[in-house]
mmCIF file of N, CA and C in Angstrom:
data_model
loop_
_atom_site.group_PDB
_atom_site.id
_atom_site.type_symbol
_atom_site.label_atom_id
_atom_site.label_comp_id
_atom_site.label_asym_id
_atom_site.label_seq_id
_atom_site.Cartn_x
_atom_site.Cartn_y
_atom_site.Cartn_z
ATOM 1 N N MET P 19 0.841 -1.176 0.000
ATOM 2 C CA MET P 19 0.000 0.000 0.000
ATOM 3 C C MET P 19 0.890 1.243 0.000
ATOM 4 N N THR P 20 0.583 2.202 -0.818
ATOM 5 C CA THR P 20 1.389 3.416 -0.892
ATOM 6 C C THR P 20 0.886 4.441 0.106
ATOM 7 N N ARG P 21 1.821 5.187 0.594
ATOM 8 C CA ARG P 21 1.484 6.254 1.546
ATOM 9 C C ARG P 21 1.249 7.546 0.777
ATOM 10 N N THR P 22 0.196 8.248 1.124
ATOM 11 C CA THR P 22 -0.124 9.495 0.433
ATOM 12 C C THR P 22 0.246 10.717 1.251
ATOM 13 N N ASP P 23 0.635 10.533 2.510
ATOM 14 C CA ASP P 23 0.977 11.705 3.320
ATOM 15 C C ASP P 23 2.354 12.219 2.945
ATOM 16 N N SER P 24 2.634 13.406 3.365
ATOM 17 C CA SER P 24 3.871 14.084 3.006
ATOM 18 C C SER P 24 5.066 13.411 3.677
ATOM 19 N N THR P 25 6.183 13.401 2.968
ATOM 20 C CA THR P 25 7.400 12.838 3.541
ATOM 21 C C THR P 25 8.260 13.905 4.198
ATOM 22 N N ALA P 26 7.795 15.130 4.181
ATOM 23 C CA ALA P 26 8.547 16.218 4.810
ATOM 24 C C ALA P 26 8.564 16.009 6.321
ATOM 25 N N PRO P 27 9.676 16.333 6.970
ATOM 26 C CA PRO P 27 9.730 16.143 8.422
ATOM 27 C C PRO P 27 8.748 17.071 9.130
ATOM 28 N N LYS P 28 8.040 16.534 10.066
ATOM 29 C CA LYS P 28 7.057 17.311 10.823
ATOM 30 C C LYS P 28 7.735 17.876 12.071
ATOM 31 N N LEU P 29 7.442 19.122 12.357
ATOM 32 C CA LEU P 29 7.959 19.726 13.579
ATOM 33 C C LEU P 29 7.138 19.243 14.756
ATOM 34 N N ASP P 30 7.784 19.105 15.869
ATOM 35 C CA ASP P 30 7.101 18.660 17.077
ATOM 36 C C ASP P 30 6.207 19.780 17.589
ATOM 37 N N GLU P 31 4.916 19.503 17.721
ATOM 38 C CA GLU P 31 3.969 20.521 18.171
ATOM 39 C C GLU P 31 4.145 20.852 19.650
ATOM 40 N N ASP P 32 4.958 20.078 20.350
ATOM 41 C CA ASP P 32 5.193 20.344 21.766
ATOM 42 C C ASP P 32 6.357 21.306 21.976
ATOM 43 N N ASP P 33 6.968 21.741 20.901
ATOM 44 C CA ASP P 33 8.087 22.671 20.997
ATOM 45 C C ASP P 33 7.563 24.024 21.468
ATOM 46 N N PRO P 34 7.943 24.482 22.672
ATOM 47 C CA PRO P 34 7.369 25.730 23.196
ATOM 48 C C PRO P 34 7.738 26.957 22.383
ATOM 49 N N ILE P 35 8.900 26.972 21.760
ATOM 50 C CA ILE P 35 9.303 28.115 20.943
ATOM 51 C C ILE P 35 8.396 28.227 19.714
ATOM 52 N N LYS P 36 8.126 27.104 19.065
ATOM 53 C CA LYS P 36 7.253 27.114 17.890
ATOM 54 C C LYS P 36 5.837 27.514 18.271
ATOM 55 N N VAL P 37 5.341 26.975 19.363
ATOM 56 C CA VAL P 37 3.988 27.306 19.807
ATOM 57 C C VAL P 37 3.893 28.788 20.137
ATOM 58 N N LEU P 38 4.901 29.332 20.834
ATOM 59 C CA LEU P 38 4.911 30.756 21.179
ATOM 60 C C LEU P 38 4.987 31.626 19.932
ATOM 61 N N PHE P 39 5.840 31.245 18.982
ATOM 62 C CA PHE P 39 5.943 32.013 17.742
ATOM 63 C C PHE P 39 4.634 31.973 16.971
ATOM 64 N N ASP P 40 4.016 30.791 16.887
ATOM 65 C CA ASP P 40 2.751 30.678 16.166
ATOM 66 C C ASP P 40 1.670 31.546 16.800
ATOM 67 N N MET P 41 1.577 31.504 18.117
ATOM 68 C CA MET P 41 0.568 32.323 18.800
ATOM 69 C C MET P 41 0.837 33.804 18.582
ATOM 70 N N ALA P 42 2.086 34.213 18.735
ATOM 71 C CA ALA P 42 2.432 35.629 18.558
ATOM 72 C C ALA P 42 2.196 36.073 17.124
ATOM 73 N N SER P 43 2.546 35.239 16.171
ATOM 74 C CA SER P 43 2.376 35.644 14.773
ATOM 75 C C SER P 43 0.901 35.694 14.384
ATOM 76 N N TYR P 44 0.101 34.761 14.868
ATOM 77 C CA TYR P 44 -1.328 34.811 14.557
ATOM 78 C C TYR P 44 -1.976 36.056 15.150
ATOM 79 N N TRP P 45 -1.695 36.342 16.420
ATOM 80 C CA TRP P 45 -2.311 37.510 17.051
ATOM 81 C C TRP P 45 -1.795 38.811 16.453
ATOM 82 N N ALA P 46 -0.521 38.861 16.127
ATOM 83 C CA ALA P 46 0.016 40.074 15.498
ATOM 84 C C ALA P 46 -0.609 40.279 14.124
ATOM 85 N N THR P 47 -0.835 39.188 13.393
ATOM 86 C CA THR P 47 -1.468 39.298 12.087
ATOM 87 C C THR P 47 -2.916 39.760 12.216
ATOM 88 N N ILE P 48 -3.628 39.216 13.183
ATOM 89 C CA ILE P 48 -5.024 39.620 13.402
ATOM 90 C C ILE P 48 -5.099 41.099 13.760
ATOM 91 N N TRP P 49 -4.278 41.532 14.702
ATOM 92 C CA TRP P 49 -4.311 42.944 15.098
ATOM 93 C C TRP P 49 -3.801 43.838 13.979
ATOM 94 N N GLY P 50 -2.880 43.343 13.167
ATOM 95 C CA GLY P 50 -2.438 44.104 12.008
ATOM 96 C C GLY P 50 -3.556 44.292 10.990
ATOM 97 N N LEU P 51 -4.330 43.230 10.758
ATOM 98 C CA LEU P 51 -5.478 43.352 9.849
ATOM 99 C C LEU P 51 -6.516 44.324 10.394
ATOM 100 N N ILE P 52 -6.757 44.256 11.700
ATOM 101 C CA ILE P 52 -7.711 45.189 12.312
ATOM 102 C C ILE P 52 -7.209 46.625 12.170
ATOM 103 N N ALA P 53 -5.913 46.833 12.395
ATOM 104 C CA ALA P 53 -5.350 48.180 12.273
ATOM 105 C C ALA P 53 -5.444 48.691 10.837
ATOM 106 N N ILE P 54 -5.205 47.820 9.871
ATOM 107 C CA ILE P 54 -5.325 48.231 8.469
ATOM 108 C C ILE P 54 -6.768 48.585 8.143
ATOM 109 N N CYS P 55 -7.718 47.773 8.646
ATOM 110 C CA CYS P 55 -9.147 48.080 8.424
ATOM 111 C C CYS P 55 -9.497 49.444 9.022
ATOM 112 N N LEU P 56 -9.053 49.687 10.254
ATOM 113 C CA LEU P 56 -9.345 50.971 10.898
ATOM 114 C C LEU P 56 -8.734 52.133 10.129
ATOM 115 N N TRP P 57 -7.511 51.971 9.708
ATOM 116 C CA TRP P 57 -6.832 53.048 8.994
ATOM 117 C C TRP P 57 -7.533 53.352 7.663
ATOM 118 N N LEU P 58 -7.870 52.300 6.925
ATOM 119 C CA LEU P 58 -8.547 52.517 5.649
ATOM 120 C C LEU P 58 -9.906 53.180 5.841
ATOM 121 N N GLU P 59 -10.658 52.733 6.842
ATOM 122 C CA GLU P 59 -11.957 53.354 7.110
ATOM 123 C C GLU P 59 -11.804 54.801 7.549
ATOM 124 N N HIS P 60 -10.799 55.068 8.351
ATOM 125 C CA HIS P 60 -10.546 56.442 8.792
ATOM 126 C C HIS P 60 -10.239 57.335 7.600
ATOM 127 N N GLU P 61 -9.441 56.835 6.659
ATOM 128 C CA GLU P 61 -9.125 57.608 5.460
ATOM 129 C C GLU P 61 -10.379 57.869 4.624
ATOM 130 N N VAL P 62 -11.231 56.855 4.515
ATOM 131 C CA VAL P 62 -12.474 57.034 3.757
ATOM 132 C C VAL P 62 -13.363 58.066 4.436
ATOM 133 N N LEU P 63 -13.476 57.983 5.758
ATOM 134 C CA LEU P 63 -14.314 58.939 6.493
ATOM 135 C C LEU P 63 -13.760 60.358 6.393
ATOM 136 N N LYS P 64 -12.429 60.490 6.355
ATOM 137 C CA LYS P 64 -11.838 61.816 6.183
ATOM 138 C C LYS P 64 -12.198 62.399 4.823
ATOM 139 N N ARG P 65 -12.183 61.569 3.825
ATOM 140 C CA ARG P 65 -12.500 62.046 2.475
ATOM 141 C C ARG P 65 -13.981 62.348 2.303
ATOM 142 N N LEU P 66 -14.822 61.736 3.118
ATOM 143 C CA LEU P 66 -16.258 62.024 3.071
ATOM 144 C C LEU P 66 -16.615 63.287 3.850
ATOM 145 N N ASP P 67 -15.644 63.877 4.529
ATOM 146 C CA ASP P 67 -15.814 65.116 5.299
ATOM 147 C C ASP P 67 -16.898 64.998 6.366
ATOM 148 N N ILE P 68 -16.842 63.917 7.125
ATOM 149 C CA ILE P 68 -17.761 63.769 8.253
ATOM 150 C C ILE P 68 -17.119 64.490 9.431
ATOM 151 N N GLU P 69 -17.730 65.549 9.872
ATOM 152 C CA GLU P 69 -17.150 66.423 10.891
ATOM 153 C C GLU P 69 -17.286 65.879 12.306
ATOM 154 N N SER P 70 -18.404 65.270 12.621
ATOM 155 C CA SER P 70 -18.680 64.843 13.992
ATOM 156 C C SER P 70 -17.812 63.644 14.371
ATOM 157 N N ALA P 71 -17.064 63.802 15.451
ATOM 158 C CA ALA P 71 -16.197 62.718 15.918
ATOM 159 C C ALA P 71 -17.019 61.545 16.434
ATOM 160 N N SER P 72 -18.139 61.818 17.056
ATOM 161 C CA SER P 72 -18.950 60.719 17.586
ATOM 162 C C SER P 72 -19.555 59.885 16.455
ATOM 163 N N VAL P 73 -19.898 60.535 15.347
ATOM 164 C CA VAL P 73 -20.426 59.800 14.203
ATOM 165 C C VAL P 73 -19.321 58.936 13.588
ATOM 166 N N ARG P 74 -18.123 59.487 13.500
ATOM 167 C CA ARG P 74 -16.983 58.719 12.989
ATOM 168 C C ARG P 74 -16.726 57.489 13.847
ATOM 169 N N VAL P 75 -16.715 57.672 15.175
ATOM 170 C CA VAL P 75 -16.456 56.552 16.077
ATOM 171 C C VAL P 75 -17.557 55.500 15.950
ATOM 172 N N ALA P 76 -18.793 55.933 15.862
ATOM 173 C CA ALA P 76 -19.910 54.987 15.713
ATOM 174 C C ALA P 76 -19.779 54.186 14.420
ATOM 175 N N ILE P 77 -19.429 54.863 13.339
ATOM 176 C CA ILE P 77 -19.256 54.166 12.062
ATOM 177 C C ILE P 77 -18.099 53.179 12.148
ATOM 178 N N LEU P 78 -16.999 53.600 12.746
ATOM 179 C CA LEU P 78 -15.843 52.709 12.883
ATOM 180 C C LEU P 78 -16.158 51.503 13.752
ATOM 181 N N LEU P 79 -16.904 51.708 14.842
ATOM 182 C CA LEU P 79 -17.238 50.599 15.741
ATOM 183 C C LEU P 79 -18.158 49.572 15.072
ATOM 184 N N VAL P 80 -18.968 50.016 14.146
ATOM 185 C CA VAL P 80 -19.879 49.094 13.467
ATOM 186 C C VAL P 80 -19.211 48.448 12.250
ATOM 187 N N SER P 81 -18.522 49.248 11.463
ATOM 188 C CA SER P 81 -18.021 48.743 10.189
ATOM 189 C C SER P 81 -16.715 47.956 10.301
ATOM 190 N N THR P 82 -15.856 48.283 11.249
ATOM 191 C CA THR P 82 -14.578 47.577 11.355
ATOM 192 C C THR P 82 -14.762 46.087 11.617
ATOM 193 N N PRO P 83 -15.574 45.676 12.610
ATOM 194 C CA PRO P 83 -15.769 44.227 12.787
ATOM 195 C C PRO P 83 -16.397 43.561 11.566
ATOM 196 N N ALA P 84 -17.319 44.258 10.907
ATOM 197 C CA ALA P 84 -17.963 43.682 9.725
ATOM 198 C C ALA P 84 -16.950 43.473 8.594
ATOM 199 N N ILE P 85 -16.122 44.477 8.342
ATOM 200 C CA ILE P 85 -15.113 44.359 7.283
ATOM 201 C C ILE P 85 -14.086 43.296 7.645
ATOM 202 N N PHE P 86 -13.676 43.272 8.908
ATOM 203 C CA PHE P 86 -12.702 42.272 9.345
ATOM 204 C C PHE P 86 -13.256 40.863 9.173
ATOM 205 N N LEU P 87 -14.478 40.628 9.616
ATOM 206 C CA LEU P 87 -15.072 39.292 9.491
ATOM 207 C C LEU P 87 -15.283 38.898 8.033
ATOM 208 N N ALA P 88 -15.679 39.839 7.196
ATOM 209 C CA ALA P 88 -15.831 39.542 5.769
ATOM 210 C C ALA P 88 -14.485 39.181 5.148
ATOM 211 N N THR P 89 -13.446 39.894 5.538
ATOM 212 C CA THR P 89 -12.108 39.615 5.017
ATOM 213 C C THR P 89 -11.633 38.242 5.459
ATOM 214 N N VAL P 90 -11.804 37.930 6.735
ATOM 215 C CA VAL P 90 -11.361 36.637 7.252
ATOM 216 C C VAL P 90 -12.137 35.503 6.591
ATOM 217 N N THR P 91 -13.429 35.693 6.375
ATOM 218 C CA THR P 91 -14.239 34.668 5.714
ATOM 219 C C THR P 91 -13.751 34.413 4.294
ATOM 220 N N ARG P 92 -13.441 35.478 3.580
ATOM 221 C CA ARG P 92 -12.947 35.312 2.205
ATOM 222 C C ARG P 92 -11.571 34.661 2.196
ATOM 223 N N ILE P 93 -10.733 34.994 3.173
ATOM 224 C CA ILE P 93 -9.399 34.385 3.239
ATOM 225 C C ILE P 93 -9.517 32.890 3.529
ATOM 226 N N GLN P 94 -10.431 32.500 4.411
ATOM 227 C CA GLN P 94 -10.604 31.092 4.744
ATOM 228 C C GLN P 94 -11.106 30.285 3.557
ATOM 229 N N LYS P 95 -11.894 30.889 2.687
ATOM 230 C CA LYS P 95 -12.459 30.174 1.542
ATOM 231 C C LYS P 95 -11.463 30.028 0.395
ATOM 232 N N ASN P 96 -10.500 30.915 0.312
ATOM 233 C CA ASN P 96 -9.555 30.917 -0.796
ATOM 234 C C ASN P 96 -8.223 30.315 -0.342
ATOM 235 N N PRO P 97 -7.822 29.153 -0.866
ATOM 236 C CA PRO P 97 -6.578 28.519 -0.428
ATOM 237 C C PRO P 97 -5.336 29.360 -0.730
ATOM 238 N N LYS P 98 -5.352 30.072 -1.858
ATOM 239 C CA LYS P 98 -4.191 30.899 -2.205
ATOM 240 C C LYS P 98 -4.048 32.056 -1.217
ATOM 241 N N ALA P 99 -5.173 32.677 -0.849
ATOM 242 C CA ALA P 99 -5.136 33.764 0.132
ATOM 243 C C ALA P 99 -4.692 33.247 1.497
ATOM 244 N N ARG P 100 -5.116 32.034 1.839
ATOM 245 C CA ARG P 100 -4.706 31.447 3.115
ATOM 246 C C ARG P 100 -3.198 31.219 3.124
ATOM 247 N N LEU P 101 -2.654 30.747 2.002
ATOM 248 C CA LEU P 101 -1.210 30.537 1.902
ATOM 249 C C LEU P 101 -0.454 31.857 2.020
ATOM 250 N N ILE P 102 -0.969 32.891 1.367
ATOM 251 C CA ILE P 102 -0.337 34.219 1.456
ATOM 252 C C ILE P 102 -0.357 34.718 2.893
ATOM 253 N N LEU P 103 -1.477 34.527 3.571
ATOM 254 C CA LEU P 103 -1.583 34.961 4.965
ATOM 255 C C LEU P 103 -0.632 34.180 5.864
ATOM 256 N N GLU P 104 -0.482 32.880 5.611
ATOM 257 C CA GLU P 104 0.459 32.080 6.400
ATOM 258 C C GLU P 104 1.880 32.601 6.234
ATOM 259 N N ARG P 105 2.223 32.994 5.026
ATOM 260 C CA ARG P 105 3.573 33.520 4.784
ATOM 261 C C ARG P 105 3.719 34.947 5.299
ATOM 262 N N ALA P 106 2.618 35.685 5.293
ATOM 263 C CA ALA P 106 2.676 37.070 5.765
ATOM 264 C C ALA P 106 2.893 37.144 7.273
ATOM 265 N N ARG P 107 2.579 36.060 7.989
ATOM 266 C CA ARG P 107 2.794 36.063 9.443
ATOM 267 C C ARG P 107 4.232 36.388 9.785
ATOM 268 N N TYR P 108 5.176 35.860 9.004
ATOM 269 C CA TYR P 108 6.580 36.089 9.285
ATOM 270 C C TYR P 108 6.959 37.549 9.044
ATOM 271 N N VAL P 109 6.395 38.138 8.010
ATOM 272 C CA VAL P 109 6.653 39.549 7.728
ATOM 273 C C VAL P 109 6.080 40.418 8.849
ATOM 274 N N VAL P 110 4.886 40.052 9.315
ATOM 275 C CA VAL P 110 4.251 40.812 10.399
ATOM 276 C C VAL P 110 5.126 40.777 11.648
ATOM 277 N N ILE P 111 5.663 39.622 11.983
ATOM 278 C CA ILE P 111 6.534 39.514 13.158
ATOM 279 C C ILE P 111 7.800 40.341 12.964
ATOM 280 N N LEU P 112 8.379 40.321 11.768
ATOM 281 C CA LEU P 112 9.581 41.123 11.518
ATOM 282 C C LEU P 112 9.287 42.619 11.624
ATOM 283 N N VAL P 113 8.156 43.052 11.090
ATOM 284 C CA VAL P 113 7.786 44.466 11.173
ATOM 285 C C VAL P 113 7.530 44.859 12.623
ATOM 286 N N ALA P 114 6.833 44.010 13.369
ATOM 287 C CA ALA P 114 6.572 44.302 14.782
ATOM 288 C C ALA P 114 7.875 44.379 15.570
ATOM 289 N N ALA P 115 8.806 43.479 15.289
ATOM 290 C CA ALA P 115 10.100 43.513 15.977
ATOM 291 C C ALA P 115 10.882 44.773 15.621
ATOM 292 N N ALA P 116 10.831 45.180 14.361
ATOM 293 C CA ALA P 116 11.535 46.404 13.946
ATOM 294 C C ALA P 116 10.926 47.631 14.601
ATOM 295 N N LEU P 117 9.592 47.696 14.643
ATOM 296 C CA LEU P 117 8.937 48.834 15.290
ATOM 297 C C LEU P 117 9.228 48.881 16.787
ATOM 298 N N LEU P 118 9.217 47.714 17.424
ATOM 299 C CA LEU P 118 9.543 47.667 18.846
ATOM 300 C C LEU P 118 10.987 48.087 19.094
ATOM 301 N N GLY P 119 11.890 47.626 18.248
ATOM 302 C CA GLY P 119 13.293 48.021 18.381
ATOM 303 C C GLY P 119 13.488 49.515 18.180
ATOM 304 N N ALA P 120 12.805 50.085 17.197
ATOM 305 C CA ALA P 120 12.913 51.525 16.956
ATOM 306 C C ALA P 120 12.345 52.311 18.131
ATOM 307 N N TYR P 121 11.225 51.841 18.670
ATOM 308 C CA TYR P 121 10.621 52.519 19.825
ATOM 309 C C TYR P 121 11.546 52.455 21.038
ATOM 310 N N LEU P 122 12.086 51.284 21.314
ATOM 311 C CA LEU P 122 12.987 51.143 22.460
ATOM 312 C C LEU P 122 14.262 51.962 22.276
ATOM 313 N N HIS P 123 14.772 52.016 21.043
ATOM 314 C CA HIS P 123 15.968 52.815 20.792
ATOM 315 C C HIS P 123 15.689 54.307 20.987
ATOM 316 N N ALA P 124 14.520 54.754 20.541
ATOM 317 C CA ALA P 124 14.187 56.174 20.647
ATOM 318 C C ALA P 124 13.919 56.587 22.094
ATOM 319 N N ASN P 125 13.417 55.668 22.902
ATOM 320 C CA ASN P 125 13.059 56.012 24.276
ATOM 321 C C ASN P 125 14.028 55.458 25.310
ATOM 322 N N HIS P 126 15.218 55.070 24.868
ATOM 323 C CA HIS P 126 16.196 54.490 25.784
ATOM 324 C C HIS P 126 16.833 55.582 26.642
ATOM 325 N N LYS P 127 16.762 55.398 27.912
ATOM 326 C CA LYS P 127 17.392 56.329 28.848
ATOM 327 C C LYS P 127 18.574 55.620 29.489
ATOM 328 N N ASP P 128 19.751 56.127 29.198
ATOM 329 C CA ASP P 128 20.954 55.505 29.743
ATOM 330 C C ASP P 128 21.263 56.130 31.094
ATOM 331 N N ASP P 129 20.979 55.395 32.153
ATOM 332 C CA ASP P 129 21.219 55.876 33.515
ATOM 333 C C ASP P 129 22.464 55.247 34.122
ATOM 334 N N SER P 130 23.404 54.851 33.274
ATOM 335 C CA SER P 130 24.603 54.198 33.784
ATOM 336 C C SER P 130 25.550 55.222 34.410
ATOM 337 N N TYR P 131 26.468 54.719 35.186
ATOM 338 C CA TYR P 131 27.473 55.555 35.838
ATOM 339 C C TYR P 131 28.363 56.225 34.799
ATOM 340 N N GLU P 132 28.713 55.473 33.739
ATOM 341 C CA GLU P 132 29.569 56.023 32.688
ATOM 342 C C GLU P 132 28.878 57.181 31.969
ATOM 343 N N ASN P 133 27.576 57.066 31.755
ATOM 344 C CA ASN P 133 26.835 58.138 31.105
ATOM 345 C C ASN P 133 26.788 59.374 31.991
ATOM 346 N N ALA P 134 26.623 59.171 33.305
ATOM 347 C CA ALA P 134 26.631 60.309 34.232
ATOM 348 C C ALA P 134 28.002 60.983 34.238
ATOM 349 N N LEU P 135 29.075 60.206 34.189
ATOM 350 C CA LEU P 135 30.424 60.779 34.120
ATOM 351 C C LEU P 135 30.617 61.575 32.834
ATOM 352 N N ARG P 136 30.159 61.029 31.724
ATOM 353 C CA ARG P 136 30.283 61.714 30.440
ATOM 354 C C ARG P 136 29.523 63.036 30.462
ATOM 355 N N ASP P 137 28.296 63.009 30.979
ATOM 356 C CA ASP P 137 27.506 64.240 31.056
ATOM 357 C C ASP P 137 28.168 65.267 31.965
ATOM 358 N N GLY P 138 28.705 64.802 33.085
ATOM 359 C CA GLY P 138 29.398 65.714 33.993
ATOM 360 C C GLY P 138 30.636 66.324 33.358
ATOM 361 N N ALA P 139 31.362 65.507 32.597
ATOM 362 C CA ALA P 139 32.556 66.016 31.923
ATOM 363 C C ALA P 139 32.190 67.053 30.874
ATOM 364 N N VAL P 140 31.117 66.803 30.130
ATOM 365 C CA VAL P 140 30.684 67.754 29.106
ATOM 366 C C VAL P 140 30.245 69.058 29.757
ATOM 367 N N LEU P 141 29.470 68.972 30.824
ATOM 368 C CA LEU P 141 28.992 70.189 31.491
ATOM 369 C C LEU P 141 30.131 70.980 32.122
ATOM 370 N N SER P 142 31.086 70.288 32.741
ATOM 371 C CA SER P 142 32.200 71.018 33.351
ATOM 372 C C SER P 142 33.133 71.588 32.293
ATOM 373 N N CYS P 143 33.261 70.905 31.160
ATOM 374 C CA CYS P 143 34.124 71.407 30.088
ATOM 375 C C CYS P 143 33.526 72.659 29.459
ATOM 376 N N LEU P 144 32.198 72.738 29.421
ATOM 377 C CA LEU P 144 31.565 73.925 28.864
ATOM 378 C C LEU P 144 31.852 75.165 29.699
ATOM 379 N N LYS P 145 32.138 74.961 30.991
ATOM 380 C CA LYS P 145 32.387 76.102 31.880
ATOM 381 C C LYS P 145 33.820 76.618 31.768
ATOM 382 N N MET P 146 34.720 75.814 31.227
ATOM 383 C CA MET P 146 36.113 76.229 31.093
ATOM 384 C C MET P 146 36.389 76.557 29.625
ATOM 385 N N ALA P 147 36.830 77.764 29.380
ATOM 386 C CA ALA P 147 37.038 78.217 27.997
ATOM 387 C C ALA P 147 38.112 77.396 27.290
ATOM 388 N N SER P 148 39.221 77.093 27.977
ATOM 389 C CA SER P 148 40.311 76.354 27.320
ATOM 390 C C SER P 148 39.871 74.923 26.996
ATOM 391 N N CYS P 149 39.099 74.313 27.876
ATOM 392 C CA CYS P 149 38.606 72.951 27.635
ATOM 393 C C CYS P 149 37.632 72.945 26.456
ATOM 394 N N LYS P 150 36.756 73.951 26.428
ATOM 395 C CA LYS P 150 35.779 74.042 25.342
ATOM 396 C C LYS P 150 36.491 74.250 24.007
ATOM 397 N N ALA P 151 37.516 75.098 23.994
ATOM 398 C CA ALA P 151 38.273 75.342 22.765
ATOM 399 C C ALA P 151 39.002 74.078 22.311
ATOM 400 N N ALA P 152 39.598 73.348 23.259
ATOM 401 C CA ALA P 152 40.305 72.114 22.906
ATOM 402 C C ALA P 152 39.328 71.059 22.388
ATOM 403 N N ALA P 153 38.166 70.958 22.996
ATOM 404 C CA ALA P 153 37.164 69.992 22.546
ATOM 405 C C ALA P 153 36.650 70.355 21.150
ATOM 406 N N THR P 154 36.448 71.632 20.906
ATOM 407 C CA THR P 154 35.984 72.084 19.595
ATOM 408 C C THR P 154 37.038 71.807 18.529
ATOM 409 N N GLU P 155 38.299 72.078 18.868
ATOM 410 C CA GLU P 155 39.386 71.816 17.920
ATOM 411 C C GLU P 155 39.492 70.323 17.634
ATOM 412 N N TYR P 156 39.372 69.491 18.661
ATOM 413 C CA TYR P 156 39.420 68.038 18.471
ATOM 414 C C TYR P 156 38.272 67.574 17.578
ATOM 415 N N ALA P 157 37.072 68.100 17.817
ATOM 416 C CA ALA P 157 35.914 67.693 17.028
ATOM 417 C C ALA P 157 36.059 68.126 15.567
ATOM 418 N N ASN P 158 36.642 69.295 15.335
ATOM 419 C CA ASN P 158 36.780 69.808 13.977
ATOM 420 C C ASN P 158 37.871 69.060 13.200
ATOM 421 N N THR P 159 38.875 68.534 13.872
ATOM 422 C CA THR P 159 39.957 67.816 13.175
ATOM 423 C C THR P 159 39.661 66.352 13.041
ATOM 424 N N ARG P 160 38.613 65.869 13.618
ATOM 425 C CA ARG P 160 38.299 64.444 13.594
ATOM 426 C C ARG P 160 37.703 64.029 12.307
#
């Protein structure tokens, strides 16, 4: 009897790293789709010149879940779209990691002792004219 199942090696579903990555990528993809739906609807509402913020919020609260569910239903029915979404999970995780890294880099506060020494040296050097001149000359020749 011939076997019809795939001969590709199967990953162990008990691997906690794989399970964690799968959960994170699915949820990040879902929230990414919701964010895209909200953004697109917001752009449409801006172009329709709806002035009232409460009307905008009401429309967004009603239409976003409807659009999201319609999109998910169509993705589930189309195998090619499902494959694209499975592959897009990795891109979503990479984008989320890049955004998190950029945010952490922008908001990083270095409270180390070396940083305090550097700041103190810069502030004290600004008070001495000869030190400031030497630092400026060093910076200009570098």
